[in-house]
Coordinates of C-alpha atoms in Angstrom, one line a residue:
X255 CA 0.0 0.0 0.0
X256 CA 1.1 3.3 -0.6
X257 CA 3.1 5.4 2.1
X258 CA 1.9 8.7 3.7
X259 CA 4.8 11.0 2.9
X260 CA 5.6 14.9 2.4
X261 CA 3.7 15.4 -0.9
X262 CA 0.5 13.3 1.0
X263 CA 0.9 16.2 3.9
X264 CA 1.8 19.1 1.0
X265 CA -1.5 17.9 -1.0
X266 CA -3.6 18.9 2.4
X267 CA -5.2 22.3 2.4
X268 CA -8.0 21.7 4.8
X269 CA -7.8 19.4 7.7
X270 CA -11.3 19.1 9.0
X271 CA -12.5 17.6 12.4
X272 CA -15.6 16.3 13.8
X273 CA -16.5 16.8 17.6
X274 CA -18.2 13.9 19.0
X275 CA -19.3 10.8 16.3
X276 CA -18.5 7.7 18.1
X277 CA -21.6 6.9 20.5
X278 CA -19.0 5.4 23.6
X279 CA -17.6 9.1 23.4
X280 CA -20.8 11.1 23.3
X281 CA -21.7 8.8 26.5
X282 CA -18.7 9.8 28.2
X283 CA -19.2 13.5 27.5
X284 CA -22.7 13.3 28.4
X285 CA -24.1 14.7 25.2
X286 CA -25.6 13.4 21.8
X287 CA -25.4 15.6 19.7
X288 CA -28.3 15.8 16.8
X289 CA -25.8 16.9 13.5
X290 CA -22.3 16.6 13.3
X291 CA -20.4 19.9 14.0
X292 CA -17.0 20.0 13.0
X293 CA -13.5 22.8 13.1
X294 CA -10.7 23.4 11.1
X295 CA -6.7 22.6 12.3
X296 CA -4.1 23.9 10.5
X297 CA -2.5 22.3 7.1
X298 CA 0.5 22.5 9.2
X299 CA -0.4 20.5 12.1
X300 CA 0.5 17.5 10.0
X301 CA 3.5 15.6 10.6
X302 CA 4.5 11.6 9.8
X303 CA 5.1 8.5 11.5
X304 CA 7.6 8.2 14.3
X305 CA 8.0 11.9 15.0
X306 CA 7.6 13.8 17.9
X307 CA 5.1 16.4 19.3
X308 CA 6.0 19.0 21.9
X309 CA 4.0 19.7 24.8
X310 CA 3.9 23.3 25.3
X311 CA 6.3 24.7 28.0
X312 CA 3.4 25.3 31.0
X313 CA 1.3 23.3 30.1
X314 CA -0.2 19.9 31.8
X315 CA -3.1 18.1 29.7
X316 CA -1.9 17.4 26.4
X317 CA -4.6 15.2 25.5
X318 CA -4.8 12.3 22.6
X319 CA -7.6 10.8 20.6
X320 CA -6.7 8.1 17.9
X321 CA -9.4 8.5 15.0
X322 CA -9.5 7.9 11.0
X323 CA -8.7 10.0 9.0
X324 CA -10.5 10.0 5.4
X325 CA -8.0 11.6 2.1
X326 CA -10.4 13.4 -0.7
X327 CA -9.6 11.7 -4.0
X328 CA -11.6 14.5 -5.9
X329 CA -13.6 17.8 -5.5
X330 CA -16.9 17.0 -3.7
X331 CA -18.9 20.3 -4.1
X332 CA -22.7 19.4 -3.0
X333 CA -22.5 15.9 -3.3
X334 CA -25.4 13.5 -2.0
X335 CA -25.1 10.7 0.4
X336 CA -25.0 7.9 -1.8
X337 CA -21.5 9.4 -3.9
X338 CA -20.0 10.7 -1.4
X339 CA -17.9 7.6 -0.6
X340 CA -16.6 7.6 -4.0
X341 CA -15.3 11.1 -3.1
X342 CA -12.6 9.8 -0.9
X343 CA -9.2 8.1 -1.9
X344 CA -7.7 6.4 1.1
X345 CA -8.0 6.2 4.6
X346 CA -5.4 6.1 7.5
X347 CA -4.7 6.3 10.8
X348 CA -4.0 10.1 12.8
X349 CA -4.0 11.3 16.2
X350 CA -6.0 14.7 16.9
X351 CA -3.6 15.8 19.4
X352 CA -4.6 19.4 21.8
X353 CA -3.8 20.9 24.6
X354 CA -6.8 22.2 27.0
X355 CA -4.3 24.3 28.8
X356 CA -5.5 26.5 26.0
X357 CA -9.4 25.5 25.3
X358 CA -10.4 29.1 27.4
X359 CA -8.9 31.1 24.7
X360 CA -10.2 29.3 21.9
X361 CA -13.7 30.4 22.1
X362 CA -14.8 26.8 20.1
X363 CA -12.1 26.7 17.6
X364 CA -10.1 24.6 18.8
X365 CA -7.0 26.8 16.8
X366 CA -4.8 27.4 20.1
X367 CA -5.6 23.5 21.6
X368 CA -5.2 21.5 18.8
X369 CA -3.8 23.9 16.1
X370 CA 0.1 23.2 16.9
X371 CA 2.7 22.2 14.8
X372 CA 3.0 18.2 14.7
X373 CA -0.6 18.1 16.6
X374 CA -2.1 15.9 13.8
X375 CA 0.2 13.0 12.7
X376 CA -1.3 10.9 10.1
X377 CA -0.6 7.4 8.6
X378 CA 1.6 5.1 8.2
X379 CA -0.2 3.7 5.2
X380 CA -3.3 4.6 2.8
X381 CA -5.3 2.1 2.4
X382 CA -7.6 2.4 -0.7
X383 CA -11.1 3.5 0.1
X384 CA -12.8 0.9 -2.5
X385 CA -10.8 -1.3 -0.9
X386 CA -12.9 -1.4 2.2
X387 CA -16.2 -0.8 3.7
X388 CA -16.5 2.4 5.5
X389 CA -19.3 0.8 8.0
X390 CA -16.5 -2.1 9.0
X391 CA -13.5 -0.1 10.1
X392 CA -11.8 -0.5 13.6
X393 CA -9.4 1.8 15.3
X394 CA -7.3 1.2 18.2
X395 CA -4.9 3.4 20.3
X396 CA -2.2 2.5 22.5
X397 CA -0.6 4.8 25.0
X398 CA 2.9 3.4 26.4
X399 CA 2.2 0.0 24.9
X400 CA -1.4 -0.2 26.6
X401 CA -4.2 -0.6 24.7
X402 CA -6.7 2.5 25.7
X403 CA -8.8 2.7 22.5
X404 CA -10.8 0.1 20.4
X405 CA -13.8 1.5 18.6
X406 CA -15.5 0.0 15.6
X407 CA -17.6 2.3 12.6
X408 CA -20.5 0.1 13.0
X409 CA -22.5 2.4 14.6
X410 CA -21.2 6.0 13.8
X411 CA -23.7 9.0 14.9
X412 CA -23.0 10.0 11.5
X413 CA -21.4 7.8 9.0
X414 CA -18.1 8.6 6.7
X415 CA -20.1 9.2 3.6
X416 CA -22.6 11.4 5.4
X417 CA -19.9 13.9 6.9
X418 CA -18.7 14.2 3.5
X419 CA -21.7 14.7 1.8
X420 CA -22.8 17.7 4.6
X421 CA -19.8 19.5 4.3
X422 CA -20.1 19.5 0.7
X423 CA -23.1 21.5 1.0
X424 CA -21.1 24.6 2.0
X425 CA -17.4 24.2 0.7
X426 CA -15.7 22.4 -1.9
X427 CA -13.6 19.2 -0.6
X428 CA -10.7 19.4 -2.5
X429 CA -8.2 16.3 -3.6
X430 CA -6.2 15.9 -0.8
X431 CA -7.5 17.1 2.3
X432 CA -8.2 15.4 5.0
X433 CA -10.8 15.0 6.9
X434 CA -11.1 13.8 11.1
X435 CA -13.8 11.8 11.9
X436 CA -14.0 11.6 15.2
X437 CA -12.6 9.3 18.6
X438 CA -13.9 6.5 20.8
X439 CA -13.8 6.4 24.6
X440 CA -11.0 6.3 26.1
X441 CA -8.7 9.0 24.9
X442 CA -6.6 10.2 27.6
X443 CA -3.2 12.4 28.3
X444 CA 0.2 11.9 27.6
X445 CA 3.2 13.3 29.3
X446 CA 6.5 14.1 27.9
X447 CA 8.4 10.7 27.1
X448 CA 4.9 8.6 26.2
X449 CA 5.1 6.9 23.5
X450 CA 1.3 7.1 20.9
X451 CA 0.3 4.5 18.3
X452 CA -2.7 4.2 16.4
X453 CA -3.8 2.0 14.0
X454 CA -6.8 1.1 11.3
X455 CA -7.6 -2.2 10.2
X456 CA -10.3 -3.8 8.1
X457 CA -13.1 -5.6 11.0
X458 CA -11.2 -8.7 9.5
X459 CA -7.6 -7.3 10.2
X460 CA -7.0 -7.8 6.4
X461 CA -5.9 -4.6 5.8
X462 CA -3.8 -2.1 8.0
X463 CA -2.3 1.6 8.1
X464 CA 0.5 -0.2 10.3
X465 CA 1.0 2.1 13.5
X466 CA 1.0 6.2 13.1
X467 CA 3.6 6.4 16.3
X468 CA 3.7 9.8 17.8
X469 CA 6.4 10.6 21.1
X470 CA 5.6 13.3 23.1
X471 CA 8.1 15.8 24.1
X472 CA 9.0 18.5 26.6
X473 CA 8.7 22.0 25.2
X474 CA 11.0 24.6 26.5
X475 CA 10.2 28.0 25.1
X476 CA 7.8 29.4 27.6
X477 CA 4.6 31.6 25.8
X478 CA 5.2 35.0 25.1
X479 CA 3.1 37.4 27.3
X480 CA 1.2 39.1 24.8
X481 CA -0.8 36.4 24.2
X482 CA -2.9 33.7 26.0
X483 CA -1.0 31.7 28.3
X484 CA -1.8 28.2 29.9
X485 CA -4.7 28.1 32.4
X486 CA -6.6 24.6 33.3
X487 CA -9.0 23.6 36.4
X488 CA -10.7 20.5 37.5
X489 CA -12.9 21.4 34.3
X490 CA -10.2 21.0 31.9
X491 CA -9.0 18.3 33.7
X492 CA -12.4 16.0 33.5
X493 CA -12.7 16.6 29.9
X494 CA -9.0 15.8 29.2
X495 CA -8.8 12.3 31.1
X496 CA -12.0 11.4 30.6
X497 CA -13.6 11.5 33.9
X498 CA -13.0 12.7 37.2
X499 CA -11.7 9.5 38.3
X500 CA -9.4 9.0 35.8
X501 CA -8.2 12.7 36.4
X502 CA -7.7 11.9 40.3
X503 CA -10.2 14.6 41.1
X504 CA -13.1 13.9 44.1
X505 CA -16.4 12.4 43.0
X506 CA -18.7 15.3 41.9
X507 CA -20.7 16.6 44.3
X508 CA -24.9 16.6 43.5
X509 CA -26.3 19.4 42.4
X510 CA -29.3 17.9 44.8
X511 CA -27.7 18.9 48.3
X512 CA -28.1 16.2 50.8
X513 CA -29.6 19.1 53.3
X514 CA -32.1 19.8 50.2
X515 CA -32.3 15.7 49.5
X516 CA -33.2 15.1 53.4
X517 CA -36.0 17.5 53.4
X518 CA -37.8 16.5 50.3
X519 CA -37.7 13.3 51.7
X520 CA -39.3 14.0 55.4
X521 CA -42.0 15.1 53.7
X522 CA -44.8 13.3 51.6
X523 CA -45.9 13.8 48.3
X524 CA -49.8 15.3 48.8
X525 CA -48.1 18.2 51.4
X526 CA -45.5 18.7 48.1
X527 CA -48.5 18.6 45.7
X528 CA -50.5 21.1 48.0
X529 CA -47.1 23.5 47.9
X530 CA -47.0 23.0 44.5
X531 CA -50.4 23.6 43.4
X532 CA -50.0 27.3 45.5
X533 CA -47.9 28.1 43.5
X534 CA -49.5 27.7 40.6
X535 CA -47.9 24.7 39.4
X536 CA -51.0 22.0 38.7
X537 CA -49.4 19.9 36.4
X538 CA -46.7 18.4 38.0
X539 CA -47.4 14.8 38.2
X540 CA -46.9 11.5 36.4
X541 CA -49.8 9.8 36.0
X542 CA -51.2 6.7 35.6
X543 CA -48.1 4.5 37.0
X544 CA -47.5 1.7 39.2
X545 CA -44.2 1.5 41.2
X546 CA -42.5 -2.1 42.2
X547 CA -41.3 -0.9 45.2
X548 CA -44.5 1.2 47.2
X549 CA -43.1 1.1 50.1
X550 CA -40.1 3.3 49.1
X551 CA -39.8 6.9 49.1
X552 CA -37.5 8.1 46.3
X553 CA -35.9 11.4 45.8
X554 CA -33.8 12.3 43.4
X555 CA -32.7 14.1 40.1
X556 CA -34.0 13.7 36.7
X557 CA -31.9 12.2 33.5
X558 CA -34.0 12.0 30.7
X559 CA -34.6 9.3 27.5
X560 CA -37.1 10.0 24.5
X561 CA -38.4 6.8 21.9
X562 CA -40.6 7.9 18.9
X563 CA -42.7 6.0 17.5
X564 CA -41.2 3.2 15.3
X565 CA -40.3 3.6 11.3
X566 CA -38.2 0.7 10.3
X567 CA -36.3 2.7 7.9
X568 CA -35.0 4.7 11.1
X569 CA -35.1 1.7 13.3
X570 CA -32.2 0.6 11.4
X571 CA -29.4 3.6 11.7
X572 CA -31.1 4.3 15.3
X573 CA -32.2 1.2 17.1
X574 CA -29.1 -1.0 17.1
X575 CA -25.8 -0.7 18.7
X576 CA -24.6 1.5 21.3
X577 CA -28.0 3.3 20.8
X578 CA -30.2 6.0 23.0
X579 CA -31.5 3.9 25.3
X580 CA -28.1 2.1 26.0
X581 CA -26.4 5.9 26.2
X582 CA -28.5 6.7 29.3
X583 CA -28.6 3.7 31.2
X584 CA -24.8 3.7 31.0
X585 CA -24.4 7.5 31.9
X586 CA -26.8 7.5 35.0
X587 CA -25.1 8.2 38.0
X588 CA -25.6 7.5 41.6
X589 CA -28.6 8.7 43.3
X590 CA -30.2 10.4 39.8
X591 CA -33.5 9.1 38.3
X592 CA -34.3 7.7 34.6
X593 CA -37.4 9.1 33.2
X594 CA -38.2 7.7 29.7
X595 CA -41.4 9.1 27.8
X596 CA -42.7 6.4 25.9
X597 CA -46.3 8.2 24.9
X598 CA -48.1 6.1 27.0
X599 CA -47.8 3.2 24.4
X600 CA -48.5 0.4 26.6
X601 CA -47.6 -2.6 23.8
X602 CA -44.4 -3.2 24.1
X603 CA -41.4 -3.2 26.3
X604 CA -39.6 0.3 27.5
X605 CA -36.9 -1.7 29.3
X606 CA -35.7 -5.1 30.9
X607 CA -33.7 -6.7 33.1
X608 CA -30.7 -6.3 31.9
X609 CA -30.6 -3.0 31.4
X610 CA -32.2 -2.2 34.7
X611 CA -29.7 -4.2 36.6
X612 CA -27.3 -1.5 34.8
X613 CA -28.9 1.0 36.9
X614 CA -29.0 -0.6 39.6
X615 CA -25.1 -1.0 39.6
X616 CA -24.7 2.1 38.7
X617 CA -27.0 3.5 41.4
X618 CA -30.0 5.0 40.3
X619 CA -32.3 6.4 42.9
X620 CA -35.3 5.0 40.1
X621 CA -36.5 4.0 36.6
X622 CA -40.0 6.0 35.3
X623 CA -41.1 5.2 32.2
X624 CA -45.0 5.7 31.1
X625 CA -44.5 2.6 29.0
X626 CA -44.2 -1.1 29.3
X627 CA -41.7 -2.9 31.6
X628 CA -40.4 -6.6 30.1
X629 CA -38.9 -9.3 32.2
X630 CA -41.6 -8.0 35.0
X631 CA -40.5 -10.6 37.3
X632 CA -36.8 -10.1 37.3
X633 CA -37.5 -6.1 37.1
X634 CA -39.8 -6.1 40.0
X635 CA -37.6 -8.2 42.2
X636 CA -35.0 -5.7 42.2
X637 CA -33.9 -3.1 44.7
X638 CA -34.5 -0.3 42.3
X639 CA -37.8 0.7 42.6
X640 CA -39.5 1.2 38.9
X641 CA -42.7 2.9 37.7
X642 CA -44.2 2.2 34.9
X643 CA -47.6 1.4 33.1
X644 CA -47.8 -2.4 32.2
X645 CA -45.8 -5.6 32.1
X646 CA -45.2 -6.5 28.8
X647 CA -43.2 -9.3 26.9
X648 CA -42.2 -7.4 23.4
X649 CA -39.3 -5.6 23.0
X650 CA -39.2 -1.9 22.0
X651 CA -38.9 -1.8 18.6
X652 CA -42.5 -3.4 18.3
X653 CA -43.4 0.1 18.6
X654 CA -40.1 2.4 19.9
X655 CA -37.4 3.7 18.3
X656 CA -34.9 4.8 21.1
X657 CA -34.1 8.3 19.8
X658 CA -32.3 10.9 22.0
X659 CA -31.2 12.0 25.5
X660 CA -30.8 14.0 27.8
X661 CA -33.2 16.8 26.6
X662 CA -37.2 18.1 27.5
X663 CA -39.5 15.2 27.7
X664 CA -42.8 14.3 28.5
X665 CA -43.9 11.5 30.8
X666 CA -47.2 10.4 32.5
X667 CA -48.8 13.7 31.2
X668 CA -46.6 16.0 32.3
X669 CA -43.1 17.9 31.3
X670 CA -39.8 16.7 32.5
X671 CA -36.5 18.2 32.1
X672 CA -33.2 16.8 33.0
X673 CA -32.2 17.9 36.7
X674 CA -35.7 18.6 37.7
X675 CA -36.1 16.8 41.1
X676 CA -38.6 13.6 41.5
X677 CA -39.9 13.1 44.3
X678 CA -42.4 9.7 44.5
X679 CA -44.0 7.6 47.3
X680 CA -46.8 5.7 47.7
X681 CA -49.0 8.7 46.3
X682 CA -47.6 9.2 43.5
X683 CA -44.9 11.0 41.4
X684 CA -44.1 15.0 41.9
X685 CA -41.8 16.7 39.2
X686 CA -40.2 19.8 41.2
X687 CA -38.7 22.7 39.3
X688 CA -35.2 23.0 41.0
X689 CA -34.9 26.8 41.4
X690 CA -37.8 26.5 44.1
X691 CA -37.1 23.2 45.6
X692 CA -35.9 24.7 48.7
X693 CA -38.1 27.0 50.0
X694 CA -41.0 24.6 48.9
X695 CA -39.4 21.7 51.5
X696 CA -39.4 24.3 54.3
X697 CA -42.8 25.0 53.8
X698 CA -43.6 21.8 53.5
X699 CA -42.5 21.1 56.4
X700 CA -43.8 23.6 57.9
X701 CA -47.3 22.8 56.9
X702 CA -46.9 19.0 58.1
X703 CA -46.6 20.6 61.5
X704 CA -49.2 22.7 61.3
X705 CA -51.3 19.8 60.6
X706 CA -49.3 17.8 63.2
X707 CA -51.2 20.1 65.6
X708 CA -54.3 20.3 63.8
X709 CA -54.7 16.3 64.0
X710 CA -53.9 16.3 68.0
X711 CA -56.8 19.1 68.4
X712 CA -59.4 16.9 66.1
X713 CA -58.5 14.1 68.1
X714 CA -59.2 16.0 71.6
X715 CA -62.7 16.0 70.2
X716 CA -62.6 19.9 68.5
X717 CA -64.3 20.9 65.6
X718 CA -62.7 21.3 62.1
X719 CA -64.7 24.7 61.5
X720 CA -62.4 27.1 62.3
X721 CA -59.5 24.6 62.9
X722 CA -59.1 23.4 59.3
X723 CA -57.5 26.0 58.0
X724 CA -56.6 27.7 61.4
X725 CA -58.9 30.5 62.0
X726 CA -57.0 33.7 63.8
X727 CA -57.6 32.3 67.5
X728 CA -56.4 28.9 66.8
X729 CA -53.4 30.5 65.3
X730 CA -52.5 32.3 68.2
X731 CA -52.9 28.2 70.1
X732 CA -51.2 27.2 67.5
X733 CA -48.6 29.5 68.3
X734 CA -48.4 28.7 72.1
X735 CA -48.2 25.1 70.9
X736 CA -45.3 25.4 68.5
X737 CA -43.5 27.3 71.3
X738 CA -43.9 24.3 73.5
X739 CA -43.3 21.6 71.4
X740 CA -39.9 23.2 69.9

């Protein structure tokens, strides 16, 4: 096969990059996104095998992401899906090489963190793109000999001949640029003296770039100070490693204090509802469910899953794989709450064992979905309470398409965002806009004891009239009581 050389790097005068494609990486960002966005790194980012790249002088997270790299055989000026393959000449391995010492400068560009010289090393080898099949690729990274990276095209967000086709729309692709299309999970960091390799193969390991190797090396020349200098926190630092654990940072801390957490949960669900509805909010329930677990009281903030209805033509490039409803049961975290809206369709499946054992590991406060629950048996067994409409032994794509994440939803006839707060017990299911969470749990709870006292005087044989709501005399007992009993 041919070689990538000087005049492969020469011919380049766009290098092109795509944000998030592969679906392990949007789940570890925590995003999905609905079109491919892409930026621009310089021709002169491009270097060869078995060079080095320097980590700027300052700077701590230069981070790596092995991905494939297609080469534009000829011009593709507003080419359609189904030619754009034929637009492309070759593909081989690269590394899209940054440093987010420098992201807070770069207002989205990327130019600063991933624009340096010898911060996109492609090849070894070209491997003819009629030669393979785009959908059947695999790349793998290494990073000091490790394998960190294995990722397969199967399931792209957006497939090779589909990134090429959309960027047609608005420039010309011209022979030889080259185009990023995007890394796996598990790209990491790499200090001076690591050693990079990535590599493409065929699904079949027929055909290989051989091994792009990249070392990294310490740079010396600090920044000048007329421009932006390094700068990083824990931020920079989750994004570059992966997650916080991987970045030896403290678990994250809920957004859902465990002050605000305790409160919600002293109190029940009709004194939240009542809070609620003086408030003006009247639709903030989910309807119509049944929970496995009745006896538990569950608090805790939402994560959200959408399915439309199913089309088999869509069924096929969004139902298999890594897909949707995979995405979220593998990004909830501890102590948050799935809520799937399935539009009420009560024939078929919305989730099974399996799955919800994944949340259960993972530890999920709860599963809500106004759909039906498969395996019922298994489901209902577990320690993770569930609420949902029916049992039912189909699964979803009878009637589902899992389609997206982590955005505005509705479930049981009502509207739920992601970090809302749910709050369910035995009467039912509350969704609480956070901004007002607080002061609704101390009134709450101060209206439980109000009735606290309201109950004691029925129950000394008084009257409700007057009592129930307080009148102004039994306020003033009320008063001498609260004193008292505090």
């Amino acid at each position: 096969m041919e070689q990538v050389n000087d005049d492969t790097l020469a011919a380049a005068r766009k290098v092109i990059a795509v944000h998030i494609n592969y679906p392990s990486r949007a789940a570890q960002r925590g995003r999905t996104p609905a079109q491919p966005s892409y930026f621009l790194k310089p021709s002169s980012s491009l270097s060869l095998t078995g060079g080095g790249v320097e980590r700027p002088a300052g700077c701590e997270l230069l981070g790596f992401e092995g991905e494939i790299a297609l080469v534009i055989g000829k011009p593709a000026r507003r080419v359609g899906i189904d030619d754009a393959w034929s637009h492309v000449a070759a593909v081989t391995a690269s590394n899209d090489l940054g440093v987010y010492d420098l992201r807070y400068a770069d207002k989205g560009s990327n130019l600063r963190s991933k624009g340096g010289d010898g911060f996109t090393p492609v090849g070894p080898a070209l491997i003819p793109a009629d030669a393979v099949d785009p959908a059947s690729l695999r790349i793998r990274t290494w990073h000091n000999g490790e394998l960190v990276q294995d990722g397969t095209t199967e399931d792209l967000l957006f497939p090779f001949a589909r990134l090429v086709a959309d960027l047609s729309q608005l420039l010309t692709l011209e022979e030889g640029d080259i185009i990023l299309t995007g890394t796996p999970a598990g790209a990491s960091v790499a200090k001076p003296g690591d050693v990079l390799e990535v590599e493409v193969t065929t699904a079949d390991d027929g055909l290989s770039t051989g091994r792009l190797t990249t070392t990294v090396e310490d740079g010396t020349t600090a920044f000048a100070d007329f421009g932006a200098g390094p700068r990083i926190d824990d931020v920079q630092r989750e994004e570059a490693y992966g997650s916080r654990e991987a970045a030896g940072l403290p678990a994250a801390t809920s957004v859902l204090a465990p002050e605000l957490k305790a409160k919600l949960e002293s109190v029940a669900t009709a004194t939240l509802s009542s809070q609620l509805r003086k408030r003006g909010l009247n639709n903030v329930s989910i309807d119509g469910l049944t929970a496995t677990r009745p006896d538990r009281k569950v608090v805790g903030l939402a994560r959200t899953l959408r399915y439309v209805p199913n089309r088999e033509d869509l069924f096929r490039t969004h139902g298999g794989g890594f897909n949707a409803q995979k995405r979220a049961i593998d990004s909830v975290n501890q102590g948050e709450i799935l809520v799937m809206e399935a539009r009420g369709e009560k024939g078929t499946g919305t989730i099974g064992d399996i799955l919800a054992l994944r949340a259960q590991v993972r530890g999920a406060a709860a599963i809500i979905t106004d759909g039906g629950v498969r395996d019922f048996s298994a489901v209902a067994a577990m320690e993770l309470p569930a609420y949902y409409s029916n049992p039912h032994p189909a699964v979803l794509g009878r009637r589902h398409i899992p389609w997206d994440t982590d955005i505005t939803i509705a479930c049981g006839g009502t509207t739920v965002q992601p970090g809302d707060i749910i709050v369910a017990d035995a009467d039912g299911i509350l969704v609480i806009p956070p901004a007002i969470a607080e002061e609704l749990a101390d009134d709450c709870i101060q209206q439980e004891k109000e009735e606290t006292f309201i109950a004691e005087m029925v129950k000394q044989g008084n009257s409700v009239d007057g009592l129930y709501p307080m009148n102004a005399e039994w306020q003033a007992k009320y008063k001498e009581w609260e004193a008292a009993n505090d």
